[in-house]
Structure formats: C-alpha cells, structure tokens
Amino acid sequence: MVSSGATTTICRLSPDLLESICRELLAFPPEGKPLKHIGSRTVAALATTARVFRDPALNVLWHTIADIAVLFYALPDDIYVRSRKQHGLRSPHSLQHFTLDDAENKPSLARFLSYARRVREIRMSTHLSVCSRRLVATPDMYDILAAAVGSRTLLPNLAAIHFKRKQFLDLKIFGAFHFLFGPSLRKLHISVINDWDTVSIDPEEDSDTFAQMLANLATCSPQLEELSVHIRPTDTILSVPSFMAVPLVQPMAHLTTLLLSQGLMPITPALFAHLARMPYLRSLRFCICPDWEWYEEMAALRDQRAADQAVFFPSLHDVRITSPTFDEPILLIPFISSSQLTNVTVVATLAVGRNTLDELICEVVALRAPEKLTELVIQAPYVFPDDADTYVALSTVSLGCFRHPPRPVGPRTLRPLLKLTGLEDLLLDFCCPFDVCDPFLAQCAAAWPGLCRFILGSDRAWGPTAQTNFPPGEHHDDEPGTIRSPAEPVRACVKPKATLFALHAFATHCPHIGDLGFEIDADLGPLRVAPERLETRPAVLGGLYRPLRKLYVGLSTIEDACAVAAFLSDAFPLVTEVEDGWAKLQVKEGTVGWRMARRYHTRWAAVAQLVSKFALVRLQEGRWRKKAKGEAVGEVEWLSDTEEEESDAVPDSEPED
C-alpha cells in the first residue's frame, strides 16, 4: 500500500512530468525505428488507479491516432455501422469503414469530444494496435459529424496531420477534410499512392474539391507552418488551376515548408514572386507551369527587386525545382538570396540542351554562400547536342535522331563545383557522355572530404558510348547475323579515362563515402596495369577501410570479375551491391547488344558477391600473420556480426600441407 507521504509527493509532480512518465511506459523507439506497440494497456490501467494520473495518461494515449475513425469507439455501438471492404487485389488487408446508422439522429458526442480534445496528431504509425491503421472514416461520416458538432472544432488541439494512404482512396474525402482543421494546426502532410485504374474519378470535380480544401485550410489554420502534398500520379488526376494558386497560398504567411508533388499546383510567375517574399520559408518543392513567358516575367521581377532592394527567399534551406527543361531553373535560382541554403535539386522532365548544363552549374556556384551547400542533385532524362534542333529534341523520346552525342561533361564543366567545399551529396544523373580522369577525380575527393554520395552519369544511353553507323549490310561483331540499316545508330563502347585507381582517392580523402558511381576502365590486365602499381593499394599503405556499400558503374566494361573484386576488397570490404546499366540492355534476347550486355552484367553481379568473401579471406590471413608473430588479434570495426560468423568458420590455424 502506498503511504500518504508518497501520494503527496506524486501529487506535487507537474502534469507535464507525469505525461513524460506515461510516455516512457509506451517505450517509443528512437526516430526512424519501428514502433513496438507496447505499453498502451499499462498506461490505460494507470489512468484508472488515481485521479492524479487520469488526465496525463489519457493525454498520452490519445495524443496520436491513425484515423478519426478510432474515436468512433467512444460512441454507443448502435450509433455507427462498421463494414469491411477489400479494395484491389494488391491490398493485403480489408479496410473497416465507419459511418453513422442514422444521419437524422444526432448522436451524443460528450464522450467523443472529451477524447477528441486530447488528440494532438494524426499519423499512420502510432503506438496503438496495427489494426487501427485499417480503420477508415467514410467521407459522409465527416459531414454528419460536422453537422452534429456545429460551429465547434472537432479536434481543437490538433497540431499535425500526416495523412498517408497506399490503398484505394476516394478523393471526395478532401471535401470534408476542413472538418479536421483548427487554429492549432501547424503541419499538414498528405501522401497518397493510388491505383487510379480501379477508381472512378472526375479530374475537374476532384481538382475543385482539392482546391477548396486548401482554401479552407488557409481560413481555418492561419498559423500553418508546413504543407506537404504528395499524390501520385497527379498530372492527370489533380491540378489546381493556376489562377487560384496565389489566393490559396497568400493567407499562409507563417509557412516554413511547402512541398508539392509534380503537377499538383504548378508555380506561376506571380506565385513565385509571392513565395520569394515569405520571410520564414525554409523548404520549397514545386514544379514549373510551362504556359507562361518566364523570361519576360522574371526580367520584370528582377527590376522590381532592384528598385525595392528586396531580399528574396531570406531563410531558404532546401529547394527542389521540377521543370520541363533547365531554362526556367537558370532564371529562378539567382533570386535565392539565402545564406543558409544547403540543398538544391533540379529535375528536368524533357530533354535538355548541353549548353544549359554549364549555365545551370554556374548559377548554382554563384549562390550567396556556395560553401554551405551540402547536397546538389541535377537530373534530366536526355541531353541533346548544342547544334540539334530544339523542337525535335523536346518532342523526341529517342536519341536515334541525333547524328552524334552531345559534348562530353568534363573538368571544364565540373571544375566550378570544387568551390562547394561543404558538399556531401553530389548526384548528376543525366544521359550525357562524361570525360573525367583519375587526377580530376582525385581533386574532387580532396575538395569534398565530407562526401557520402558521389555519382556522375546515368545508366541509360549515351552512357560511355559514342554513336556511329555501320556500313549497309555489315554484321555486328557481337551478334553474328544481325544486319543493321544504314540510318540505324549503333552504340560502340569507348573505354572511359577513369580507372579503378580513382577509387583510391575517395578511400583516402572521404571517410564517410557510402555510394560511389562513375564509369570506369576496369581492365587490370598486365598489358594495361603494371603489377607493381597494384602493390600500392590502400590496404598495403595503412589499412584504410571505408563504409562504401553500393557502387554504380553504369555501362563500364569488365573482363576479370575476380581481379576487380580483389581490388575493391582492399579499401571497400563492405561493398554488397554493384549496380550497372547493362541489366536494362539485356531484356530481349536477339536485340542488338544483348549478348554483350548479359556478359558484362553477369560479371559485375559476380563482383558484388565476391568482394565480401575476398575481404574475409584477407582478414583471416592477417590474423594468421599476427598470431605467428605473437601479436594480439583485435576486432575489426567494419566486420558485421554476420560476416564475423562467416569468418569464424575459417580455421584460426593455417591448414597443413
């Protein structure tokens, strides 16, 4: 029995401290780790033991729910109807839909509202049972509850909504979403991935419904800070009219995050000008509306900024621009005045001109504080030559119409990036030949010691190839019997200048490198590499082990998988995946190049399997040598538990002859 003194001490504890105690009973894991779904019954029992624990325990239990349907259990059983529905063959579980039995008879909501005011967050991953994720309130249910509640706010203390669905979703639910909005709402994140083939939709009606939801959001939650909407696909399903964009966003003066999926609400020059003046905006993701004359509009905005001496995007940290080409981002990036910008992502949805790559990189380097940039991602499906017809380039989906590849991307284009001294993530994913050599890659590694990811190029055509034409009727060397037409382009492999030895620079200067990718000359034969050069590998010079796990080699050719695996196992013993572009070229047997593609893909796959095995052999050999010299054998940091077990299977003593 608890003494009166102990009871008095507990009563003196603040409600916040009691809530913290109850939260600890739920055993929340560290961020990013899966929930254990334990402790809820303990906290519920604690709420019934003493009045002092009642409110703190209930606040913790109802803090986060997966769906508003969870609250329906607070209603009498004869009020609501629960039904199971299976949506699509891909859905592993049926969803439980809730609706009211009698819409005309308003239910007593006293107990319902008592729990509702304790809800602070709606999120799919919650401490409640995993079964609660399959509870769904129908759109009609929102309307009925709205009529029953009247002018009151259903969830007055709701601060965050993380609405995530991967199953069927009736888009009409957005018409009732305003029922959840309140003055305390600070975050709204919507993520929906639907199979639209099985859903009856009306793009125009649903777009209006979604736009009305955003209008209600601006009215009901003026203090909103984060708005993130990811609905896939959106370009043909939802598209907020451009003339409504500014009125929808203008009241949200406190926005710090605005992330919009492609096609949902294309940015117009007027909306861009409004966003540029928002003082607290830190993260911005948007797509360009192509139906505007951006050059003229941005010229006028530039003059206006100079006249007003305005500072645009003063607090921006992260920006992602999706545009048909690089022309619009080249115009927009100079308007970013923030000295705190760390992440820049530019994605083109159509083919881009080779000369725009140089212009885009120059604009990025010319930012106010380029040394603070830690992540740079530039992506484009194709790059066409400078002398190509722009109309043809933008309308084609194949590179076969071009007589020659675009100008290679080499040190002249990439050297300005060396000014980004704080770079940790560099991804240049576009189809264009790269012309980089070992000395330049060594400069990159030395300039960016904090690199975690470094990838140049794409695994699609052009790759490490040039295009030529075989004479009419000539057979392809790799596929006997295959005859090409005179106009059909042929991919002829050209060995890149970069070699496997370029990886040594990243092993030496980049201790955190995890993903590395560029096309390389993987030939280690004696005719190309002197044996004494192989003896200067990093392991011999000091045992430099790096956490590299994934290597991207594009369309690099390879002759000896064992030699390459042995080379990689010295400095990168943790490599478990080697991704090459040959896998996509061996799809159909009989097509030009399929045998060559299969051969190189098989060899690179063998490298991924052999690296860890060679590393374990080297480790065991090192242990034998130390034991022979009487030295202590310590643990190896990079060796995982699984690999340790595999190495234990190797005998500690040298095998007898």
XYZ file of C-alpha atoms in Angstrom:
657
model
C 0.000 0.000 0.000
C 1.352 3.436 -0.932
C 1.994 5.704 2.023
C 0.346 9.087 2.319
C 3.751 10.750 2.042
C 4.429 9.095 -1.294
C 0.969 10.069 -2.515
C 1.594 13.672 -1.540
C 4.897 13.637 -3.411
C 3.249 12.289 -6.560
C 0.540 14.939 -6.355
C 3.209 17.611 -6.323
C 4.583 16.496 -9.677
C 3.671 18.726 -12.608
C 1.252 17.395 -15.270
C 3.992 17.672 -17.893
C 6.285 15.456 -15.841
C 3.517 12.900 -15.308
C 2.875 12.854 -19.055
C 6.572 12.238 -19.635
C 6.420 9.277 -17.258
C 3.423 7.840 -19.098
C 5.149 8.380 -22.434
C 8.143 6.380 -21.232
C 5.813 3.466 -20.468
C 4.933 3.304 -24.181
C 8.591 2.541 -24.949
C 8.862 4.783 -28.004
C 11.906 3.734 -30.077
C 14.459 6.211 -31.458
C 13.376 8.188 -34.502
C 13.353 6.074 -37.636
C 12.921 2.787 -35.785
C 9.674 0.755 -35.904
C 7.191 1.072 -33.076
C 6.891 -1.810 -30.622
C 3.168 -1.237 -29.851
C 3.612 -1.996 -26.160
C 2.611 -0.163 -23.014
C -0.836 1.081 -24.065
C -2.654 -1.256 -21.661
C -0.301 -0.242 -18.867
C -0.976 3.456 -19.413
C -4.732 2.790 -19.652
C -4.598 0.918 -16.342
C -2.618 3.762 -14.794
C -5.395 6.186 -15.748
C -7.806 4.240 -13.520
C -5.549 3.951 -10.460
C -5.541 7.548 -9.272
C -7.126 10.811 -10.286
C -3.721 12.457 -10.493
C -2.755 10.089 -13.343
C -6.050 10.241 -15.210
C -5.513 13.292 -17.425
C -1.776 12.747 -18.098
C -2.377 9.092 -19.029
C -5.342 9.869 -21.296
C -3.427 12.698 -22.969
C -0.628 10.272 -23.844
C -2.998 7.530 -25.023
C -4.946 9.850 -27.325
C -2.027 12.046 -28.370
C -1.641 10.278 -31.742
C -4.275 8.318 -33.659
C -4.152 6.726 -37.112
C -7.553 7.966 -38.270
C -10.514 9.826 -36.873
C -12.374 6.520 -37.062
C -10.578 5.417 -33.867
C -12.702 7.923 -31.963
C -15.902 6.199 -33.087
C -15.344 3.570 -30.414
C -16.246 6.319 -27.931
C -19.770 6.336 -29.385
C -22.505 3.869 -28.475
C -22.442 0.688 -30.543
C -25.875 1.338 -32.038
C -24.828 4.709 -33.435
C -22.287 3.686 -36.072
C -22.022 0.906 -38.621
C -18.747 -0.849 -39.361
C -18.209 -2.682 -42.642
C -15.238 -4.392 -44.261
C -14.231 -3.633 -47.830
C -11.446 -5.069 -49.958
C -10.060 -2.552 -52.450
C -7.911 -4.063 -55.169
C -6.018 -7.311 -55.357
C -2.845 -5.622 -54.123
C -4.306 -4.705 -50.745
C -3.300 -7.394 -48.220
C -5.958 -6.390 -45.696
C -9.538 -5.261 -45.850
C -10.393 -1.765 -44.630
C -13.004 -1.174 -41.951
C -15.281 1.698 -42.970
C -17.319 3.589 -40.391
C -20.492 5.518 -40.986
C -23.430 6.614 -38.820
C -26.514 4.418 -38.756
C -28.994 7.284 -38.673
C -27.908 10.566 -40.180
C -31.021 12.372 -38.953
C -30.460 11.444 -35.309
C -27.518 13.455 -33.991
C -25.566 11.318 -31.531
C -24.494 12.368 -28.080
C -20.883 13.432 -28.535
C -19.909 14.263 -24.956
C -17.567 11.276 -24.531
C -16.439 11.559 -28.147
C -15.419 15.213 -27.734
C -13.786 14.522 -24.379
C -11.260 12.267 -26.095
C -11.111 14.344 -29.280
C -9.742 17.392 -27.494
C -6.761 15.298 -26.360
C -5.710 14.401 -29.909
C -2.587 16.281 -30.981
C -1.561 14.340 -34.090
C -2.999 12.076 -36.799
C -0.351 9.686 -38.093
C -0.398 6.212 -39.598
C 2.480 4.984 -37.416
C 1.094 5.191 -33.909
C 1.568 3.381 -30.617
C -1.924 1.909 -30.914
C -2.529 -1.539 -32.370
C -1.592 -2.056 -36.006
C -5.249 -2.916 -36.620
C -6.090 0.753 -36.112
C -4.348 1.532 -39.413
C -7.181 -0.175 -41.275
C -9.924 1.946 -39.699
C -11.250 4.475 -42.211
C -13.990 7.059 -41.869
C -16.098 7.471 -44.996
C -16.445 10.982 -46.479
C -20.125 11.029 -45.474
C -19.115 10.428 -41.875
C -17.179 13.702 -41.814
C -20.220 15.640 -42.997
C -22.506 14.001 -40.417
C -20.120 14.760 -37.563
C -19.723 18.331 -38.804
C -23.496 18.790 -38.616
C -23.567 17.272 -35.116
C -20.707 19.404 -33.798
C -21.959 22.617 -35.323
C -19.661 25.616 -35.066
C -17.298 23.866 -32.654
C -13.947 22.478 -33.770
C -13.862 18.709 -33.558
C -10.127 18.462 -32.781
C -9.326 21.861 -31.239
C -5.770 20.917 -30.176
C -4.742 19.021 -33.306
C -1.266 20.247 -34.297
C -0.207 17.844 -37.059
C -1.877 15.679 -39.707
C 0.185 13.038 -41.508
C -2.389 11.509 -43.849
C -0.802 8.561 -45.633
C -2.630 6.017 -47.737
C -1.387 3.398 -50.195
C -4.732 1.731 -50.805
C -7.859 2.945 -52.531
C -8.825 6.488 -51.573
C -11.989 8.280 -52.539
C -10.807 11.772 -53.481
C -14.109 13.171 -52.226
C -12.673 12.862 -48.742
C -10.760 16.095 -49.365
C -14.093 17.889 -49.465
C -14.598 17.012 -45.788
C -11.006 17.496 -44.652
C -11.706 21.004 -43.406
C -13.583 19.329 -40.555
C -10.179 18.447 -39.057
C -8.645 21.883 -39.463
C -8.353 24.143 -36.458
C -6.422 27.122 -35.134
C -3.767 24.867 -33.562
C -2.849 23.056 -36.791
C 0.786 23.601 -37.734
C 1.576 20.684 -40.068
C -0.395 19.061 -42.882
C 1.302 16.225 -44.765
C -0.730 14.261 -47.327
C 0.751 11.228 -49.099
C -1.468 9.138 -51.349
C -0.411 6.485 -53.867
C -3.453 5.082 -55.643
C -4.238 2.646 -58.414
C -6.355 5.002 -60.475
C -7.331 2.283 -62.936
C -9.738 0.842 -60.373
C -11.149 4.182 -59.223
C -13.930 6.211 -60.761
C -12.688 9.795 -60.840
C -13.670 13.157 -62.225
C -10.443 15.183 -62.651
C -12.208 18.534 -62.899
C -14.510 17.946 -59.926
C -11.797 16.410 -57.769
C -9.391 19.251 -58.571
C -12.000 21.789 -57.482
C -12.579 19.788 -54.306
C -8.884 19.749 -53.522
C -8.535 23.480 -54.224
C -11.469 24.157 -51.893
C -9.741 22.122 -49.181
C -6.650 24.337 -49.488
C -8.845 27.438 -49.293
C -10.463 26.131 -46.096
C -7.022 25.332 -44.729
C -5.884 28.931 -45.154
C -9.037 30.160 -43.410
C -9.223 27.676 -40.522
C -5.482 27.311 -39.831
C -3.787 30.658 -40.451
C -0.775 29.631 -38.338
C 0.053 26.681 -40.586
C 3.821 26.161 -40.917
C 4.240 23.023 -43.031
C 2.226 21.955 -46.084
C 3.359 18.839 -47.923
C 1.209 17.113 -50.547
C 2.386 14.051 -52.454
C -0.311 12.428 -54.583
C 0.826 10.036 -57.287
C 0.014 10.276 -60.071
C -1.245 13.872 -60.130
C -0.636 15.309 -63.578
C -3.865 13.833 -64.960
C -5.794 13.429 -61.710
C -5.471 16.625 -59.690
C -4.297 20.006 -60.902
C -5.138 23.198 -59.057
C -5.922 25.947 -61.606
C -3.078 28.441 -61.911
C -5.319 31.462 -61.289
C -6.217 30.057 -57.852
C -2.640 29.438 -56.711
C -1.839 32.869 -55.263
C -5.155 33.311 -53.358
C -4.690 29.859 -51.820
C -1.163 30.411 -50.543
C -1.291 34.132 -49.783
C -3.002 33.831 -46.354
C -0.381 31.270 -45.178
C 2.096 33.887 -44.016
C 3.812 31.598 -41.499
C 4.724 28.816 -43.905
C 8.177 27.330 -43.377
C 7.702 24.267 -45.612
C 5.843 23.976 -48.920
C 6.306 20.647 -50.725
C 4.034 19.962 -53.702
C 4.122 16.873 -55.909
C 4.631 17.285 -59.621
C 1.643 18.679 -61.473
C -0.474 19.357 -58.384
C -0.141 23.131 -58.281
C 2.296 24.364 -60.953
C 4.072 27.537 -59.929
C 3.290 30.650 -61.944
C 5.496 33.766 -62.011
C 3.029 35.553 -59.727
C 3.075 32.762 -57.163
C 6.864 32.538 -57.356
C 7.099 36.262 -56.635
C 4.812 35.826 -53.622
C 6.789 32.874 -52.256
C 10.031 34.801 -52.681
C 8.815 37.375 -50.162
C 7.779 34.888 -47.465
C 10.242 35.523 -44.606
C 10.061 32.127 -42.869
C 10.080 29.759 -45.859
C 12.805 27.148 -45.338
C 11.879 24.201 -47.598
C 10.326 24.581 -51.043
C 9.458 21.937 -53.626
C 7.477 22.857 -56.710
C 7.068 22.317 -60.443
C 7.078 24.965 -63.136
C 3.944 25.893 -65.043
C 5.165 25.877 -68.681
C 2.308 28.008 -70.019
C 3.937 31.326 -69.092
C 6.605 33.579 -70.553
C 9.068 33.118 -67.708
C 11.874 35.142 -69.267
C 9.844 38.355 -69.502
C 8.187 37.860 -66.097
C 11.491 37.198 -64.341
C 13.104 40.206 -66.001
C 10.324 42.388 -64.592
C 10.687 40.775 -61.163
C 14.455 41.370 -61.247
C 13.889 45.074 -61.921
C 11.310 45.269 -59.154
C 13.661 43.602 -56.670
C 16.391 46.092 -57.529
C 14.034 49.044 -57.141
C 12.680 47.848 -53.777
C 16.053 46.490 -52.609
C 14.147 43.395 -51.531
C 15.738 40.212 -50.222
C 14.069 37.172 -51.775
C 13.934 33.801 -50.023
C 15.906 35.071 -46.994
C 15.532 31.850 -44.945
C 15.511 29.141 -47.602
C 17.439 25.961 -46.701
C 16.172 23.410 -49.210
C 14.775 23.863 -52.730
C 13.659 21.386 -55.388
C 12.610 22.656 -58.822
C 10.904 20.419 -61.393
C 10.759 21.947 -64.848
C 10.398 20.807 -68.474
C 13.983 21.956 -69.185
C 16.805 23.734 -67.365
C 15.883 27.108 -68.880
C 13.455 28.078 -66.099
C 15.664 26.996 -63.158
C 18.518 29.038 -64.653
C 16.225 32.078 -64.390
C 14.903 31.301 -60.896
C 17.991 30.255 -58.924
C 19.586 33.759 -58.965
C 16.599 35.062 -56.982
C 17.576 32.968 -53.939
C 19.336 35.322 -51.519
C 19.540 32.996 -48.524
C 22.945 32.438 -46.974
C 21.640 29.268 -45.319
C 20.850 27.244 -48.446
C 22.153 23.679 -48.081
C 20.192 21.521 -50.578
C 19.483 22.206 -54.258
C 17.679 19.755 -56.548
C 16.818 20.490 -60.183
C 14.832 17.945 -62.207
C 14.043 18.293 -65.908
C 11.184 16.240 -67.332
C 12.184 16.684 -71.012
C 15.457 16.612 -72.902
C 17.816 19.490 -72.138
C 20.438 21.235 -74.230
C 24.074 20.503 -73.470
C 24.941 24.190 -73.059
C 22.286 24.622 -70.346
C 24.196 22.217 -68.101
C 27.119 24.619 -67.925
C 24.806 27.582 -67.304
C 22.933 25.788 -64.524
C 26.117 24.783 -62.711
C 27.421 28.344 -62.944
C 24.214 29.699 -61.402
C 24.432 27.221 -58.529
C 28.048 28.136 -57.822
C 27.107 31.844 -57.918
C 24.724 31.493 -54.960
C 25.299 33.748 -51.974
C 27.033 31.130 -49.802
C 28.092 28.233 -52.062
C 30.423 26.822 -49.405
C 27.388 25.929 -47.245
C 25.772 23.799 -49.927
C 25.828 20.147 -48.835
C 23.574 18.484 -51.412
C 23.344 19.063 -55.164
C 21.153 16.889 -57.396
C 20.693 17.555 -61.127
C 18.572 15.131 -63.166
C 17.377 15.029 -66.764
C 16.122 12.185 -68.978
C 18.274 13.098 -72.005
C 20.802 15.664 -73.163
C 20.854 16.697 -76.814
C 23.796 18.275 -78.683
C 24.154 22.040 -78.899
C 23.634 22.039 -82.661
C 20.439 19.944 -82.510
C 17.063 21.376 -83.408
C 15.370 22.290 -80.119
C 11.863 21.417 -81.291
C 12.958 17.969 -82.441
C 14.929 17.424 -79.246
C 11.990 18.254 -76.991
C 9.476 16.199 -78.948
C 11.530 13.030 -79.395
C 11.791 10.188 -76.905
C 14.798 8.598 -78.580
C 18.353 9.679 -79.226
C 18.425 7.945 -82.590
C 17.568 11.156 -84.429
C 20.902 12.744 -83.464
C 23.948 12.059 -85.598
C 26.420 12.402 -82.724
C 26.339 12.515 -78.908
C 26.439 15.811 -77.024
C 29.679 17.394 -75.918
C 31.112 15.342 -73.029
C 30.854 16.634 -69.469
C 34.424 17.028 -68.275
C 36.617 19.075 -65.950
C 35.762 22.317 -67.755
C 32.115 21.899 -66.793
C 32.609 20.333 -63.370
C 35.587 22.304 -62.016
C 33.417 25.243 -60.765
C 31.754 22.777 -58.400
C 35.016 22.498 -56.460
C 34.026 25.800 -54.820
C 31.271 23.913 -52.967
C 33.676 22.891 -50.219
C 30.954 21.594 -47.898
C 29.429 19.198 -50.418
C 28.294 15.854 -49.004
C 25.957 14.592 -51.727
C 26.508 15.078 -55.463
C 24.242 13.367 -57.993
C 24.493 14.354 -61.665
C 22.011 11.985 -63.266
C 21.635 12.814 -66.947
C 22.334 10.929 -70.147
C 25.457 12.513 -71.469
C 29.000 11.240 -72.005
C 31.368 12.037 -69.135
C 35.041 12.691 -69.746
C 36.723 12.589 -66.329
C 40.132 11.178 -65.471
C 41.837 9.938 -62.315
C 43.657 13.216 -61.482
C 40.461 15.259 -61.684
C 38.527 12.750 -59.576
C 41.355 12.947 -57.032
C 40.822 16.727 -56.922
C 37.105 16.157 -56.277
C 37.785 13.741 -53.437
C 40.298 16.114 -51.831
C 37.936 19.110 -52.188
C 34.951 17.302 -50.615
C 36.146 15.293 -47.592
C 32.602 15.054 -46.242
C 31.217 13.200 -49.266
C 28.645 10.493 -48.564
C 27.383 10.078 -52.138
C 29.151 10.875 -55.411
C 27.538 9.774 -58.678
C 28.272 11.014 -62.190
C 26.191 9.936 -65.150
C 23.258 7.691 -65.896
C 22.858 4.060 -66.848
C 20.817 4.955 -69.928
C 22.081 5.791 -73.447
C 24.512 7.704 -74.145
C 26.485 6.257 -71.267
C 30.173 5.588 -72.017
C 29.432 5.283 -75.706
C 29.672 7.084 -78.972
C 27.319 6.547 -81.879
C 28.492 5.502 -85.311
C 26.885 3.856 -88.313
C 27.942 0.512 -89.730
C 28.108 0.321 -93.486
C 24.929 -1.081 -95.063
C 24.593 -4.851 -94.617
C 27.565 -5.204 -92.268
C 27.187 -7.708 -89.430
C 27.592 -6.677 -85.813
C 30.655 -8.266 -84.219
C 28.832 -9.286 -81.042
C 25.692 -10.723 -82.622
C 26.502 -12.642 -85.803
C 23.648 -12.497 -88.244
C 22.268 -9.150 -87.083
C 22.047 -6.736 -90.016
C 21.608 -3.011 -89.498
C 20.041 -0.438 -91.753
C 22.272 2.442 -92.894
C 20.467 5.011 -90.727
C 20.235 2.953 -87.546
C 22.694 4.212 -84.900
C 24.980 1.730 -83.189
C 26.407 2.074 -79.693
C 30.145 1.494 -79.880
C 31.781 1.107 -76.464
C 34.514 3.590 -75.635
C 36.646 2.957 -72.568
C 36.422 5.853 -70.098
C 39.531 7.639 -68.860
C 38.741 6.976 -65.207
C 40.129 3.715 -63.825
C 39.684 1.662 -60.701
C 42.614 3.535 -59.183
C 40.428 6.650 -58.999
C 38.626 4.902 -56.146
C 41.804 5.146 -54.065
C 41.395 8.914 -53.815
C 37.926 8.533 -52.298
C 39.226 5.890 -49.899
C 41.948 8.293 -48.803
C 40.037 11.584 -48.510
C 36.372 10.627 -47.945
C 35.919 8.589 -44.749
C 32.090 8.698 -44.932
C 31.578 7.699 -48.560
C 28.661 5.283 -48.874
C 27.579 5.480 -52.523
C 30.036 5.976 -55.358
C 29.406 5.910 -59.074
C 31.051 6.791 -62.357
C 32.022 4.795 -65.420
C 35.464 3.258 -65.160
C 38.001 1.277 -67.097
C 38.004 -1.941 -65.059
C 40.795 -3.661 -67.006
C 43.543 -4.773 -64.586
C 45.417 -6.960 -67.058
C 49.229 -6.805 -67.180
C 49.135 -5.072 -70.549
C 47.310 -2.075 -69.032
C 48.362 -2.074 -65.356
C 51.865 -2.764 -64.133
C 51.953 -5.367 -61.302
C 53.974 -3.039 -59.049
C 51.181 -0.455 -59.220
C 48.745 -2.944 -57.742
C 51.014 -3.268 -54.708
C 50.389 0.387 -53.779
C 46.758 -0.233 -52.899
C 45.288 1.469 -49.782
C 45.269 -1.680 -47.625
C 49.036 -2.060 -48.027
C 49.578 1.636 -47.255
C 47.715 1.686 -43.948
C 44.505 -0.335 -43.962
C 42.005 2.378 -44.946
C 38.531 0.864 -44.748
C 35.577 2.946 -45.916
C 31.847 2.305 -45.418
C 31.118 2.141 -49.158
C 28.277 -0.324 -49.732
C 26.952 0.498 -53.188
C 28.949 1.059 -56.367
C 27.401 2.374 -59.592
C 29.411 1.576 -62.711
C 26.935 2.459 -65.472
C 27.954 0.864 -68.756
C 31.531 0.107 -67.739
C 33.039 -2.949 -69.393
C 34.738 -5.658 -67.332
C 36.867 -8.667 -68.272
C 38.002 -10.271 -64.990
C 35.437 -10.190 -62.169
C 37.802 -11.852 -59.675
C 40.544 -9.296 -60.214
C 38.144 -6.361 -59.806
C 36.601 -7.881 -56.666
C 40.044 -8.439 -55.158
C 40.949 -4.830 -55.925
C 37.763 -3.469 -54.288
C 38.055 -5.690 -51.216
C 41.173 -3.801 -50.090
C 39.643 -0.401 -49.379
C 35.917 -1.146 -49.613
C 35.246 -4.519 -47.929
C 31.617 -3.585 -47.212
C 30.529 -3.373 -50.857
C 27.441 -5.564 -51.187
C 25.809 -4.126 -54.296
C 27.207 -3.183 -57.690
C 24.647 -1.589 -59.994
C 25.343 -1.500 -63.712
C 23.411 -0.282 -66.732
C 23.856 -3.473 -68.722
C 20.895 -5.101 -66.968
C 18.478 -2.847 -68.872
C 20.052 -3.702 -72.229
C 19.712 -7.483 -71.934
C 15.939 -7.513 -71.683
C 15.073 -9.001 -75.052
C 17.094 -11.818 -76.493
C 18.072 -11.223 -80.082
C 18.230 -7.434 -79.897
C 21.458 -5.748 -80.826
C 23.979 -5.951 -77.997
C 22.056 -8.340 -75.770
C 24.867 -10.908 -75.527
C 27.414 -8.262 -74.625
C 25.031 -6.736 -72.084
C 24.366 -10.109 -70.461
C 28.070 -10.910 -70.272
C 29.037 -7.635 -68.575
C 26.036 -7.656 -66.247
C 26.869 -11.186 -65.096
C 30.450 -10.187 -64.364
C 29.505 -7.127 -62.336
C 26.985 -9.198 -60.369
C 29.797 -11.637 -59.582
C 31.921 -8.744 -58.291
C 29.215 -7.825 -55.772
C 29.214 -11.380 -54.419
C 32.988 -11.800 -54.315
C 34.081 -8.588 -52.584
C 32.965 -9.593 -49.081
C 34.383 -13.094 -49.497
C 37.786 -11.774 -50.549
C 37.732 -9.302 -47.669
C 37.126 -12.124 -45.176
C 39.989 -14.124 -46.646
C 42.327 -11.142 -46.299
C 41.140 -10.653 -42.745
C 41.865 -14.240 -41.819
C 45.290 -14.080 -43.456
C 46.059 -11.006 -41.374
C 45.044 -12.832 -38.221
C 47.299 -15.743 -39.047
C 50.237 -13.422 -39.594
C 49.661 -11.635 -36.285
C 49.352 -14.906 -34.377
C 52.564 -16.155 -35.983
C 54.343 -13.025 -34.738
C 52.756 -13.283 -31.289
C 50.739 -10.078 -31.717
C 47.259 -9.532 -30.276
C 44.375 -10.030 -32.685
C 41.828 -7.241 -32.222
C 38.308 -6.785 -33.537
C 37.682 -5.253 -36.940
C 35.284 -2.303 -36.903
C 33.858 -2.840 -40.371
C 33.045 -6.502 -39.807
C 29.344 -7.056 -39.094
C 28.020 -9.829 -36.894
C 27.019 -11.921 -39.881
C 30.391 -11.528 -41.522
C 32.075 -12.312 -38.213
C 30.230 -15.618 -38.091
C 31.346 -16.395 -41.640
C 34.930 -15.576 -40.767
C 34.746 -17.795 -37.679
C 34.006 -20.675 -39.992
C 37.536 -20.272 -41.335
C 40.006 -22.148 -39.074
C 42.234 -19.967 -36.876
C 45.264 -22.110 -37.627
C 46.865 -22.381 -41.008
C 45.912 -25.526 -42.899
C 48.526 -28.242 -43.065
C 50.031 -29.220 -46.392
